PDB file of C-alpha atoms in Angstrom:
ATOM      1  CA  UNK A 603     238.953  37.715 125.438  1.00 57.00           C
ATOM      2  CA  UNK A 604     239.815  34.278 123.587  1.00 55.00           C
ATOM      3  CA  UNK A 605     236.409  32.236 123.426  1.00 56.00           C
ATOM      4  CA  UNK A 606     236.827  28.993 125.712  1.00 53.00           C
ATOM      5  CA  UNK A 607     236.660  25.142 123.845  1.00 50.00           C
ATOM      6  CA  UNK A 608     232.685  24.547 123.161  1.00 48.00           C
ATOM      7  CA  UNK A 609     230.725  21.279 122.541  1.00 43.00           C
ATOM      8  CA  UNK A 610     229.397  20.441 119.456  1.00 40.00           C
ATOM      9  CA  UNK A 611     226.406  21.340 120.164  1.00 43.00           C
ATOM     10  CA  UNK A 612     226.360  24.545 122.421  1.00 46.00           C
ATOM     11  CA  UNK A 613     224.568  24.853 125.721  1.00 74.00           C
ATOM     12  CA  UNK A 614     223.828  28.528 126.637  1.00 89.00           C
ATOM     13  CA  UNK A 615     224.165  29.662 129.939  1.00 93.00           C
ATOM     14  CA  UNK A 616     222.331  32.444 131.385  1.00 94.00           C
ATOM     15  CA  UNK A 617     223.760  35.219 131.788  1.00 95.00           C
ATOM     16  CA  UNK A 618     222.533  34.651 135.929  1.00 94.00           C
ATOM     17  CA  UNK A 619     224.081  31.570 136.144  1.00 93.00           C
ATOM     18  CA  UNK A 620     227.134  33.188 135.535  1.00 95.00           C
ATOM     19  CA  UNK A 621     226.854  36.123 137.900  1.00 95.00           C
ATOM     20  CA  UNK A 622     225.806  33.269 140.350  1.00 93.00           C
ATOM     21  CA  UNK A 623     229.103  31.090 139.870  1.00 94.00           C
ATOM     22  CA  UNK A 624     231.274  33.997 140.078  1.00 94.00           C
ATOM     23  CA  UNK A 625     230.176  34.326 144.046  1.00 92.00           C
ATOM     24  CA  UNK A 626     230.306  30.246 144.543  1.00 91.00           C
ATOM     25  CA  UNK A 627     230.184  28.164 141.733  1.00 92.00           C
ATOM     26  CA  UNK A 628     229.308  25.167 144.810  1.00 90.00           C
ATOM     27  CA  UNK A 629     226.054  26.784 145.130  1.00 88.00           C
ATOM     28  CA  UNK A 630     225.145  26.656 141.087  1.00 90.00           C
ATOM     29  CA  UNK A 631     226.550  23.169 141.353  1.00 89.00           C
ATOM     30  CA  UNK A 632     224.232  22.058 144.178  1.00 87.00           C
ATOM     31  CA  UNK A 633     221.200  23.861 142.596  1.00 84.00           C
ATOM     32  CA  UNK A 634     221.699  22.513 138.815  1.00 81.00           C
ATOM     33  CA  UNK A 635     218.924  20.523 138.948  1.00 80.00           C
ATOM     34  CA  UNK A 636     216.440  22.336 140.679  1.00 80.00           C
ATOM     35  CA  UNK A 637     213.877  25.365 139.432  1.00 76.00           C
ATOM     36  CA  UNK A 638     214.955  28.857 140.317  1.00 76.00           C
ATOM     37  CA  UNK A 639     212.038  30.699 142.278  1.00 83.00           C
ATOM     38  CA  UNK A 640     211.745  34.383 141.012  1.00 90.00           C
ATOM     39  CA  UNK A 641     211.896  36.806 144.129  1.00 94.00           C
ATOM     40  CA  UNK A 642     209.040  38.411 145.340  1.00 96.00           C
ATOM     41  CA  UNK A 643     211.258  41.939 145.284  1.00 97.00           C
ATOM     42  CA  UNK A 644     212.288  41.058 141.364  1.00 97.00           C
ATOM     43  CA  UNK A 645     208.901  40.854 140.362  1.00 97.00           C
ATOM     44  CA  UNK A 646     207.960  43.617 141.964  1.00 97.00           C
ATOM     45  CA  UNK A 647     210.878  45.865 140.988  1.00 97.00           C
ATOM     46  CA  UNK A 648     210.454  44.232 137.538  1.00 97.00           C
ATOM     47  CA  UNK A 649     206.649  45.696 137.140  1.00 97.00           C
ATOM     48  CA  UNK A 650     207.630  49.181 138.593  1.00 97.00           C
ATOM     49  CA  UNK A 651     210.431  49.290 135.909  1.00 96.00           C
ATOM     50  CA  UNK A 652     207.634  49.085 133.074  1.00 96.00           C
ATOM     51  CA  UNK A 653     206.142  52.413 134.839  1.00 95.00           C
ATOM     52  CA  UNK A 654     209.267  54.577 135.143  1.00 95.00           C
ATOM     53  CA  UNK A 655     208.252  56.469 132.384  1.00 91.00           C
ATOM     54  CA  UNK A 656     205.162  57.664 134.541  1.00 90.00           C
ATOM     55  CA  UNK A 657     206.306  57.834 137.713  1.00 89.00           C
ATOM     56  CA  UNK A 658     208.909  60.483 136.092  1.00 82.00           C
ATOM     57  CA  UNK A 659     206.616  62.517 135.579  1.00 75.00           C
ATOM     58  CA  UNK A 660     204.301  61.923 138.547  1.00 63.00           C
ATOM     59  CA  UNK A 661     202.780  64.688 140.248  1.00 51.00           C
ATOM     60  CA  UNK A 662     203.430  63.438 143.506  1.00 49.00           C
ATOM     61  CA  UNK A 663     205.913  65.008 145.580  1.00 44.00           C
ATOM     62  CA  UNK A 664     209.578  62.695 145.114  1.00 39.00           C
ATOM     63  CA  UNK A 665     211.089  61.436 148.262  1.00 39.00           C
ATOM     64  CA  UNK A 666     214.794  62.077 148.818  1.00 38.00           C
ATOM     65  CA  UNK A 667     217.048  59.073 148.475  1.00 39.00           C
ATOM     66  CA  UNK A 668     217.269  58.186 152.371  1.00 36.00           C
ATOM     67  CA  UNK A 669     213.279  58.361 152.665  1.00 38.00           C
ATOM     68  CA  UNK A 670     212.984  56.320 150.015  1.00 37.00           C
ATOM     69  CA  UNK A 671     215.670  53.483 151.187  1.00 39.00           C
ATOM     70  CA  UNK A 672     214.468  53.826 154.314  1.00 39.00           C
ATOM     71  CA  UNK A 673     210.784  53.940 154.072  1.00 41.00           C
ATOM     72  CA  UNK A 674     211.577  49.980 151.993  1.00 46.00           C
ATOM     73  CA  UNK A 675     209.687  47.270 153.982  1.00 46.00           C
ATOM     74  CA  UNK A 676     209.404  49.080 156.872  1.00 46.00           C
ATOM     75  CA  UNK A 677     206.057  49.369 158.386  1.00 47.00           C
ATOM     76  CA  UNK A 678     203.724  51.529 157.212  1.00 49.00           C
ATOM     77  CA  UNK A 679     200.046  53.468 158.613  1.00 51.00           C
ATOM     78  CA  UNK A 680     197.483  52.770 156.384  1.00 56.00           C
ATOM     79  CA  UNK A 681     197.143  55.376 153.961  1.00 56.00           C
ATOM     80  CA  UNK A 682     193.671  57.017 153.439  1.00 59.00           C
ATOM     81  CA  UNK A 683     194.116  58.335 149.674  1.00 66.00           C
ATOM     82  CA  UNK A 684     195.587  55.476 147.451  1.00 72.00           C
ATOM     83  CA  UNK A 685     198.423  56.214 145.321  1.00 81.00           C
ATOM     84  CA  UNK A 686     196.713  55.164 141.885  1.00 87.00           C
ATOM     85  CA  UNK A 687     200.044  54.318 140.933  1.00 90.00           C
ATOM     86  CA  UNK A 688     200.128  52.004 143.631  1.00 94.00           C
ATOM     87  CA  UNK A 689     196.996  50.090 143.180  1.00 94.00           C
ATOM     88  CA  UNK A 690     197.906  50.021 139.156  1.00 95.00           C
ATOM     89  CA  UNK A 691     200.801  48.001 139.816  1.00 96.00           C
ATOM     90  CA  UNK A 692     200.012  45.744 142.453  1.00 97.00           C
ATOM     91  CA  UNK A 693     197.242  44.766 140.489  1.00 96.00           C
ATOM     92  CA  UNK A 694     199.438  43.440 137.457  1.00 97.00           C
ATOM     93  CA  UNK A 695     201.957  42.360 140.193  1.00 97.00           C
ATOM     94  CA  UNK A 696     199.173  40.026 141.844  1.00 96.00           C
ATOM     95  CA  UNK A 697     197.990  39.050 138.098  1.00 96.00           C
ATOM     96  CA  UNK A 698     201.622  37.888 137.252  1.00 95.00           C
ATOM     97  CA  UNK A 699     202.487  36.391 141.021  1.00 95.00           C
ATOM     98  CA  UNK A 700     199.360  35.690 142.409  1.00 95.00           C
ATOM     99  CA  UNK A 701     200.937  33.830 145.142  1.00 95.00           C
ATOM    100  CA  UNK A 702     202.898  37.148 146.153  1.00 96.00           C
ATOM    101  CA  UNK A 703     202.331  37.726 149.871  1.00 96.00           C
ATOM    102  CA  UNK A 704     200.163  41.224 150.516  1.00 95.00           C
ATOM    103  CA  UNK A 705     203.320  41.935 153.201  1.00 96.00           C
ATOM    104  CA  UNK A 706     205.168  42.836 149.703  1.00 97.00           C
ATOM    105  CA  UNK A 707     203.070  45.724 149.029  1.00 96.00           C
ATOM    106  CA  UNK A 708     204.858  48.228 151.092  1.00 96.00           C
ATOM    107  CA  UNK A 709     207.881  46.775 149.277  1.00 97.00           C
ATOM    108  CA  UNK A 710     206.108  48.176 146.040  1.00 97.00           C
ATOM    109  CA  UNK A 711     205.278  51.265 148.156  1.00 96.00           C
ATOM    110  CA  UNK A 712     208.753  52.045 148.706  1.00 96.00           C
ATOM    111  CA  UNK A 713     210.311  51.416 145.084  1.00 96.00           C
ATOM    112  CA  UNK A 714     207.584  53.967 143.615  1.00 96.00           C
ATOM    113  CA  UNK A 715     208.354  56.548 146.525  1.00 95.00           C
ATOM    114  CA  UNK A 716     211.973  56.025 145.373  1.00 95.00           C
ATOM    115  CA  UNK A 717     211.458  56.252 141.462  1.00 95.00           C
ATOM    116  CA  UNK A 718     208.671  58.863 141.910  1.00 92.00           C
ATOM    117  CA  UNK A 719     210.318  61.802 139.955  1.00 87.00           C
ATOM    118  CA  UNK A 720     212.890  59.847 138.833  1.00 90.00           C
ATOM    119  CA  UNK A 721     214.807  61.155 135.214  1.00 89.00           C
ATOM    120  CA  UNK A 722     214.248  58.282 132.931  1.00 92.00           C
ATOM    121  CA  UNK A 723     214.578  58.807 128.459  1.00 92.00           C
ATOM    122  CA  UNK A 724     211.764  56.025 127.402  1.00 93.00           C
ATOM    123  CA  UNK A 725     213.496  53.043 126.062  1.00 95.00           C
ATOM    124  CA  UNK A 726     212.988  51.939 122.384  1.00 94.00           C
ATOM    125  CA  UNK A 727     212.500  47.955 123.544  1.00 94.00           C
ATOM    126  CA  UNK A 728     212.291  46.182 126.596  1.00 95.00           C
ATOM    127  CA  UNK A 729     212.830  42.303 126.977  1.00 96.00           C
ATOM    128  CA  UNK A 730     214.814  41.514 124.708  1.00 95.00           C
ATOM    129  CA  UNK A 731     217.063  37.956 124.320  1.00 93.00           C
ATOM    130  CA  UNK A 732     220.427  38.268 123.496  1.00 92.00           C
ATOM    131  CA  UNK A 733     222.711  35.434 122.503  1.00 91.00           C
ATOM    132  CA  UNK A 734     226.266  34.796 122.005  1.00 91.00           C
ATOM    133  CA  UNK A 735     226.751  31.470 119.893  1.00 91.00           C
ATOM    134  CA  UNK A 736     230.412  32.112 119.856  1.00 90.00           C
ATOM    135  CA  UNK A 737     230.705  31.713 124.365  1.00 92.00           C
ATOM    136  CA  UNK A 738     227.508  30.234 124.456  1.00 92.00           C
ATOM    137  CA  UNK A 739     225.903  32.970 126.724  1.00 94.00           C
ATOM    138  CA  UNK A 740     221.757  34.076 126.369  1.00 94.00           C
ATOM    139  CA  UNK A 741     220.364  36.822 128.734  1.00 94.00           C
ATOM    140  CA  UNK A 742     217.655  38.872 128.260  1.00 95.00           C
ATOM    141  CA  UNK A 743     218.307  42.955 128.416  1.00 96.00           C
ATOM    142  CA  UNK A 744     215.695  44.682 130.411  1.00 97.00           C
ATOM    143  CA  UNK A 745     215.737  47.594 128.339  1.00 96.00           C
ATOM    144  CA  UNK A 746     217.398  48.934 125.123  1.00 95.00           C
ATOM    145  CA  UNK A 747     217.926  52.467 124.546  1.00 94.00           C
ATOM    146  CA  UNK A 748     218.297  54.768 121.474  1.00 91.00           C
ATOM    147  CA  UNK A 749     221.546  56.482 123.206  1.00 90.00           C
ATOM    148  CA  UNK A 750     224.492  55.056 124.432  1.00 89.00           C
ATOM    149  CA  UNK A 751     224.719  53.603 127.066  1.00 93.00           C
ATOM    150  CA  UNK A 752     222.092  51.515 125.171  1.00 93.00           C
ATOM    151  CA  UNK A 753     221.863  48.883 127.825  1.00 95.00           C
ATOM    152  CA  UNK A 754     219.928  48.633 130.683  1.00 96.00           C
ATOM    153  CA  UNK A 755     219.495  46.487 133.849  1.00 97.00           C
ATOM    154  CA  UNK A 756     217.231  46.254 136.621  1.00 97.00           C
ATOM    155  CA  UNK A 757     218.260  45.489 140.049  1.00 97.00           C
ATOM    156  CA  UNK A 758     215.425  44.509 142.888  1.00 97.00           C
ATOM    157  CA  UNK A 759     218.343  45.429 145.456  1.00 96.00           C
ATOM    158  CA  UNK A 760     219.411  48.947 146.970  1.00 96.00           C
ATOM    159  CA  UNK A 761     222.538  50.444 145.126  1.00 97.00           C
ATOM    160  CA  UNK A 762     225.389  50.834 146.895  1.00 96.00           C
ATOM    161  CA  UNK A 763     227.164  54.558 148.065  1.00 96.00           C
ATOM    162  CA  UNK A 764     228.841  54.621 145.068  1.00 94.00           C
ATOM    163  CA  UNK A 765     229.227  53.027 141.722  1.00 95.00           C
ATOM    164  CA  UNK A 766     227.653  49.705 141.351  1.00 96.00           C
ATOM    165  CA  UNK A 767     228.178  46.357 143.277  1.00 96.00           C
ATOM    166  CA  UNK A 768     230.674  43.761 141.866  1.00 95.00           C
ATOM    167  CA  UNK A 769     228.176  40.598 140.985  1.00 95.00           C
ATOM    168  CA  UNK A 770     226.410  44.051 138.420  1.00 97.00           C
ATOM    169  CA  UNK A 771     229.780  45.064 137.073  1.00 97.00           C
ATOM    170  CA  UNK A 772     230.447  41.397 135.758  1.00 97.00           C
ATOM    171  CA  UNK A 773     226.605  41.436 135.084  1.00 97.00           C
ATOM    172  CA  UNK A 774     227.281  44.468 133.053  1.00 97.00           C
ATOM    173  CA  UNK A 775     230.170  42.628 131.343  1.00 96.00           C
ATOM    174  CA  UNK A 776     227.976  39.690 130.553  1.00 96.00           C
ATOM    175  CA  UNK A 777     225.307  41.393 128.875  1.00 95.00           C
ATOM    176  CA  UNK A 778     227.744  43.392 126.725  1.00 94.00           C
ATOM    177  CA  UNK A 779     229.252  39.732 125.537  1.00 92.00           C
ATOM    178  CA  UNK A 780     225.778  38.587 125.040  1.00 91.00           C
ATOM    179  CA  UNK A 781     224.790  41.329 123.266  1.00 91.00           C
ATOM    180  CA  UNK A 782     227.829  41.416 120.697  1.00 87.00           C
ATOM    181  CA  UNK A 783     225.803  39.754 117.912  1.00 84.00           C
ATOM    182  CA  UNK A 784     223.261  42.042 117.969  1.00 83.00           C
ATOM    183  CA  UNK A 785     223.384  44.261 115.204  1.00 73.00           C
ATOM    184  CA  UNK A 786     221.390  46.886 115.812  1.00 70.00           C
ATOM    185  CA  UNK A 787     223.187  47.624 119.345  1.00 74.00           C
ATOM    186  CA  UNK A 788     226.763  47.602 117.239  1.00 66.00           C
ATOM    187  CA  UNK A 789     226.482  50.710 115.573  1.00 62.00           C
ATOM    188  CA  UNK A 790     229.521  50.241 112.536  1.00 57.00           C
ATOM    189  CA  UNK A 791     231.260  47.296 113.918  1.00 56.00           C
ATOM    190  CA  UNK A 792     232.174  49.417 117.371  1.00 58.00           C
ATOM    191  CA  UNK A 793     230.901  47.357 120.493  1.00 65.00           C
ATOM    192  CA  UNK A 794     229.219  48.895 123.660  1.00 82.00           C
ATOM    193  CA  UNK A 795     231.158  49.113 126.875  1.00 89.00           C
ATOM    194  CA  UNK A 796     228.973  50.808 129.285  1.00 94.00           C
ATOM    195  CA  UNK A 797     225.432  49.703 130.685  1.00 96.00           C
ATOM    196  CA  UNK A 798     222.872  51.631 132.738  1.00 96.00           C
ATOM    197  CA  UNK A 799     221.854  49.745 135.772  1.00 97.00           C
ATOM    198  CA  UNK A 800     218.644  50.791 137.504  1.00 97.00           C
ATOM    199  CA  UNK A 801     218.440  50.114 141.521  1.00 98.00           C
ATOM    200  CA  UNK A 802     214.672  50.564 142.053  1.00 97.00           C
ATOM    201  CA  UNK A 803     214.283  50.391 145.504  1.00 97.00           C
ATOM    202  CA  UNK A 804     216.923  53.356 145.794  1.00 96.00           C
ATOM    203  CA  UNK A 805     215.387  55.134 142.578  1.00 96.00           C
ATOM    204  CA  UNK A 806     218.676  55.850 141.151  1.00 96.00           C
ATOM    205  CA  UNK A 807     220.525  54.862 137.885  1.00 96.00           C
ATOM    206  CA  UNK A 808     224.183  54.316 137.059  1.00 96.00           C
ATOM    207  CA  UNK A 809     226.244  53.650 134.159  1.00 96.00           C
ATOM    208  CA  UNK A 810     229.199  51.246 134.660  1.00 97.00           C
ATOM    209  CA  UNK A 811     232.279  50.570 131.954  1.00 96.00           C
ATOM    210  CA  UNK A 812     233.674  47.128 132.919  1.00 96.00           C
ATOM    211  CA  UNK A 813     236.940  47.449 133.374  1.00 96.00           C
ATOM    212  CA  UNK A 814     239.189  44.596 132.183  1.00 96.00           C
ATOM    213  CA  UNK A 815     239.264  42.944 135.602  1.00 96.00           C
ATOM    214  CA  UNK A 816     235.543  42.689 135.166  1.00 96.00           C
ATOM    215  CA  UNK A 817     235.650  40.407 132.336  1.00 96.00           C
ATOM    216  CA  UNK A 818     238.448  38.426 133.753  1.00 96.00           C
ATOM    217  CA  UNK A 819     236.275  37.223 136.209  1.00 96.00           C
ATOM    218  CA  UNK A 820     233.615  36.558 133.452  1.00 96.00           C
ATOM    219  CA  UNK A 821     235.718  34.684 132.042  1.00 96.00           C
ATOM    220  CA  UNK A 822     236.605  32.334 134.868  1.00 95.00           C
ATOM    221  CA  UNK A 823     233.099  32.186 135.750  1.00 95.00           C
ATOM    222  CA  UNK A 824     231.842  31.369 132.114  1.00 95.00           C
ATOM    223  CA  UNK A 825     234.509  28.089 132.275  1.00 94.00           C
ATOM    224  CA  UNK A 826     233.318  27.163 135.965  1.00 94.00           C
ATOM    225  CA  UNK A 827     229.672  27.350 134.943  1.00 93.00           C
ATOM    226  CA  UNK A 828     231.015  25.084 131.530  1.00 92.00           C
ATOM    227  CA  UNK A 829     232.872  22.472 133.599  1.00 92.00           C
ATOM    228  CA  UNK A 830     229.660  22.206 136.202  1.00 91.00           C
ATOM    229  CA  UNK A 831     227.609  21.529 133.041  1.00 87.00           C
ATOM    230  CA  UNK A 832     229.874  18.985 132.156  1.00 87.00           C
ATOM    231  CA  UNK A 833     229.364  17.012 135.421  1.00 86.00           C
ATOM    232  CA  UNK A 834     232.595  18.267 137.305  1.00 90.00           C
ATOM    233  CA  UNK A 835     232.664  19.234 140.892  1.00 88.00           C
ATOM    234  CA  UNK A 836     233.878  22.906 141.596  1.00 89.00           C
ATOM    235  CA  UNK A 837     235.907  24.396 144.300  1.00 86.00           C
ATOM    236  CA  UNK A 838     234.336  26.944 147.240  1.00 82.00           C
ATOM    237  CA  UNK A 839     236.519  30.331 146.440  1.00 83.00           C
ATOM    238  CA  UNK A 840     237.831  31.526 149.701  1.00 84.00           C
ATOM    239  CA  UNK A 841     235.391  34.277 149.615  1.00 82.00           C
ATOM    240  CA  UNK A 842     232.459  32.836 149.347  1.00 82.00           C
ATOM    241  CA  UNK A 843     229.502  33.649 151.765  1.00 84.00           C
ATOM    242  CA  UNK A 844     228.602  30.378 153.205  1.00 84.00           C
ATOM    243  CA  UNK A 845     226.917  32.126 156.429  1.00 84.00           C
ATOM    244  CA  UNK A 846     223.735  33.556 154.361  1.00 83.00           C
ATOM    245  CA  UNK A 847     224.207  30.491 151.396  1.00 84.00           C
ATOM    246  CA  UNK A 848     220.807  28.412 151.679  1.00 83.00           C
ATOM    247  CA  UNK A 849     222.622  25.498 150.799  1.00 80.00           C
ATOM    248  CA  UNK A 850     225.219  25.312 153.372  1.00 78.00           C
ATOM    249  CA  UNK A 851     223.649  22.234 155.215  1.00 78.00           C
ATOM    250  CA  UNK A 852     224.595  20.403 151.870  1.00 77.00           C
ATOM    251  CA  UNK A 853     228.024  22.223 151.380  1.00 79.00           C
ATOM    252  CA  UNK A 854     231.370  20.309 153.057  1.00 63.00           C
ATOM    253  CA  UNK A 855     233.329  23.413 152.240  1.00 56.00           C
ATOM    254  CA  UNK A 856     235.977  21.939 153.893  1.00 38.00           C
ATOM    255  CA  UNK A 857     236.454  18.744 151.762  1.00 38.00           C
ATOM    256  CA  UNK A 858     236.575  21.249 149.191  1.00 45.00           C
ATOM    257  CA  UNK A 859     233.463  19.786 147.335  1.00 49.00           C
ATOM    258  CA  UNK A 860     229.945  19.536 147.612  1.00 47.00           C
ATOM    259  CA  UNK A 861     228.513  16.057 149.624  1.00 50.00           C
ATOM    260  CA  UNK A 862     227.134  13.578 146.821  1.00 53.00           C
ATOM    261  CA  UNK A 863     224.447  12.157 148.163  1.00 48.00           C
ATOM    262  CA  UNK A 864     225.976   9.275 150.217  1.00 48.00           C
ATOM    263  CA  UNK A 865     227.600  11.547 152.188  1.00 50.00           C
ATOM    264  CA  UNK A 866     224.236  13.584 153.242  1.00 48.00           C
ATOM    265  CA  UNK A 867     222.586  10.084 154.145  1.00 45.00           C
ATOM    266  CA  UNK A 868     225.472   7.594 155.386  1.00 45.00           C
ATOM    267  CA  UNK A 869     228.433   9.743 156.916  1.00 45.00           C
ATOM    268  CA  UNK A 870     226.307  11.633 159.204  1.00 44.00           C
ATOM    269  CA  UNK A 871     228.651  11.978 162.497  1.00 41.00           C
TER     270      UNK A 871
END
């Protein structure tokens, strides 16, 4: 993959912001300027992935893959005998988000039913930045591993049938290009190309190789994301989902760019 023309001085860009452009690079576009809110389910998800180790080797009883999906945000009947596992984490959970909503602990019920028994090899580091000075990409790799694949992700969402969802395959794509200048994950010059991706509300882990169609679509997204940092208005891909986009009140797909701020306040018809 030839490295795209840089500024002088290079701006990283999350690896996020480019998973985020390759669905609509209208929405990054609209939301440059403005904070982006951590999910309650990511911080929960993030705090059970620091317990994995554990929960492997919990003595509770592991729920099947279906109870475990199924039994996420649902409902529940209060429960007379704590899971100490349970209490554990939503304690940090409310320490690090004490604004989380108490609704979200059956959300953290679920993800430990779902991980509870769960085969997971300890990881030699967790949270660790990775940057690519040569395409200007920084992420931060939720785990690193002593075995290949040495990468590892976690996802706050429910994996899919089969394989892994096409935003986490040019996730996995981005982190490997982030992570090319690490030395210690390039073991005599020969670079990764798989990642473990770990879908804690389904307890289950995959390993995904992108494939060369994968990066392509890095690729296009890393030069969207550059040209939107450069001021320049993108274009809605056909695909994108405006019916669940938050900002589709501020979005004139059709004109085939975003409203400036005139338009919101003066065209109104």
């Amino acid at each position: 993959m030839s490295a795209p023309t840089r500024p002088s001085e290079p701006q990283f860009i999350p690896v996020s912001t480019l998973v985020r452009t390759s669905v609509c690079p209208v929405r990054v576009y609209l939301e440059r300027h403005e904070g982006i809110t951590e999910p309650p389910e990511y911080t929960i998800a993030k705090q059970v992935g620091y317990h994995l180790g554990a929960l492997a080797v919990s003595d509770g009883s592991a729920a099947t893959e279906s109870e475990a999906v199924s039994s996420v945000g649902s409902p529940q009947v209060p429960d007379c005998n704590p899971d100490p596992h349970v209490e554990r984490i939503w304690g940090e959970i409310r320490l690090v988000r004490p604004d989380i909503d108490d609704s979200m602990k059956e959300y953290l019920k679920g993800c430990i039913a779902a991980c509870r028994g769960l085969a997971w090899e300890a990881p030699v580091a967790a949270d660790v930045s990775c940057t690519n000075r040569k395409y200007g990409i920084s992420g931060r790799i939720d785990w690193i591993f002593s075995k290949k694949p040495a990468i590892g992700i976690l996802r706050a969402g429910r994996a899919p049938t089969y394989g892994v969802w096409k935003q986490d395959r040019i996730r996995a794509a981005a982190y490997l290009l982030a992570a090319e200048e690490m030395e210690q994950l390039n073991d005599g010059g020969h670079s990764l190309s798989e990642v473990r991706i770990a879908y804690i509300p389904s307890g289950i882990v995959r390993t995904v190789a992108p494939t060369a169609s994968d990066r392509r679509s890095l690729l296009a997204a890393l030069r969207k994301a550059e040209a939107i940092y450069r001021g320049e208005t993108p274009q809605a891909p056909p695909d994108a989902p405006c019916d669940r986009c938050p900002k589709r009140e501020s979005c004139t797909r059709g004109a085939g760019e975003p409203q400036t701020l005139f338009d919101r306040f003066f065209r109104r018809g």
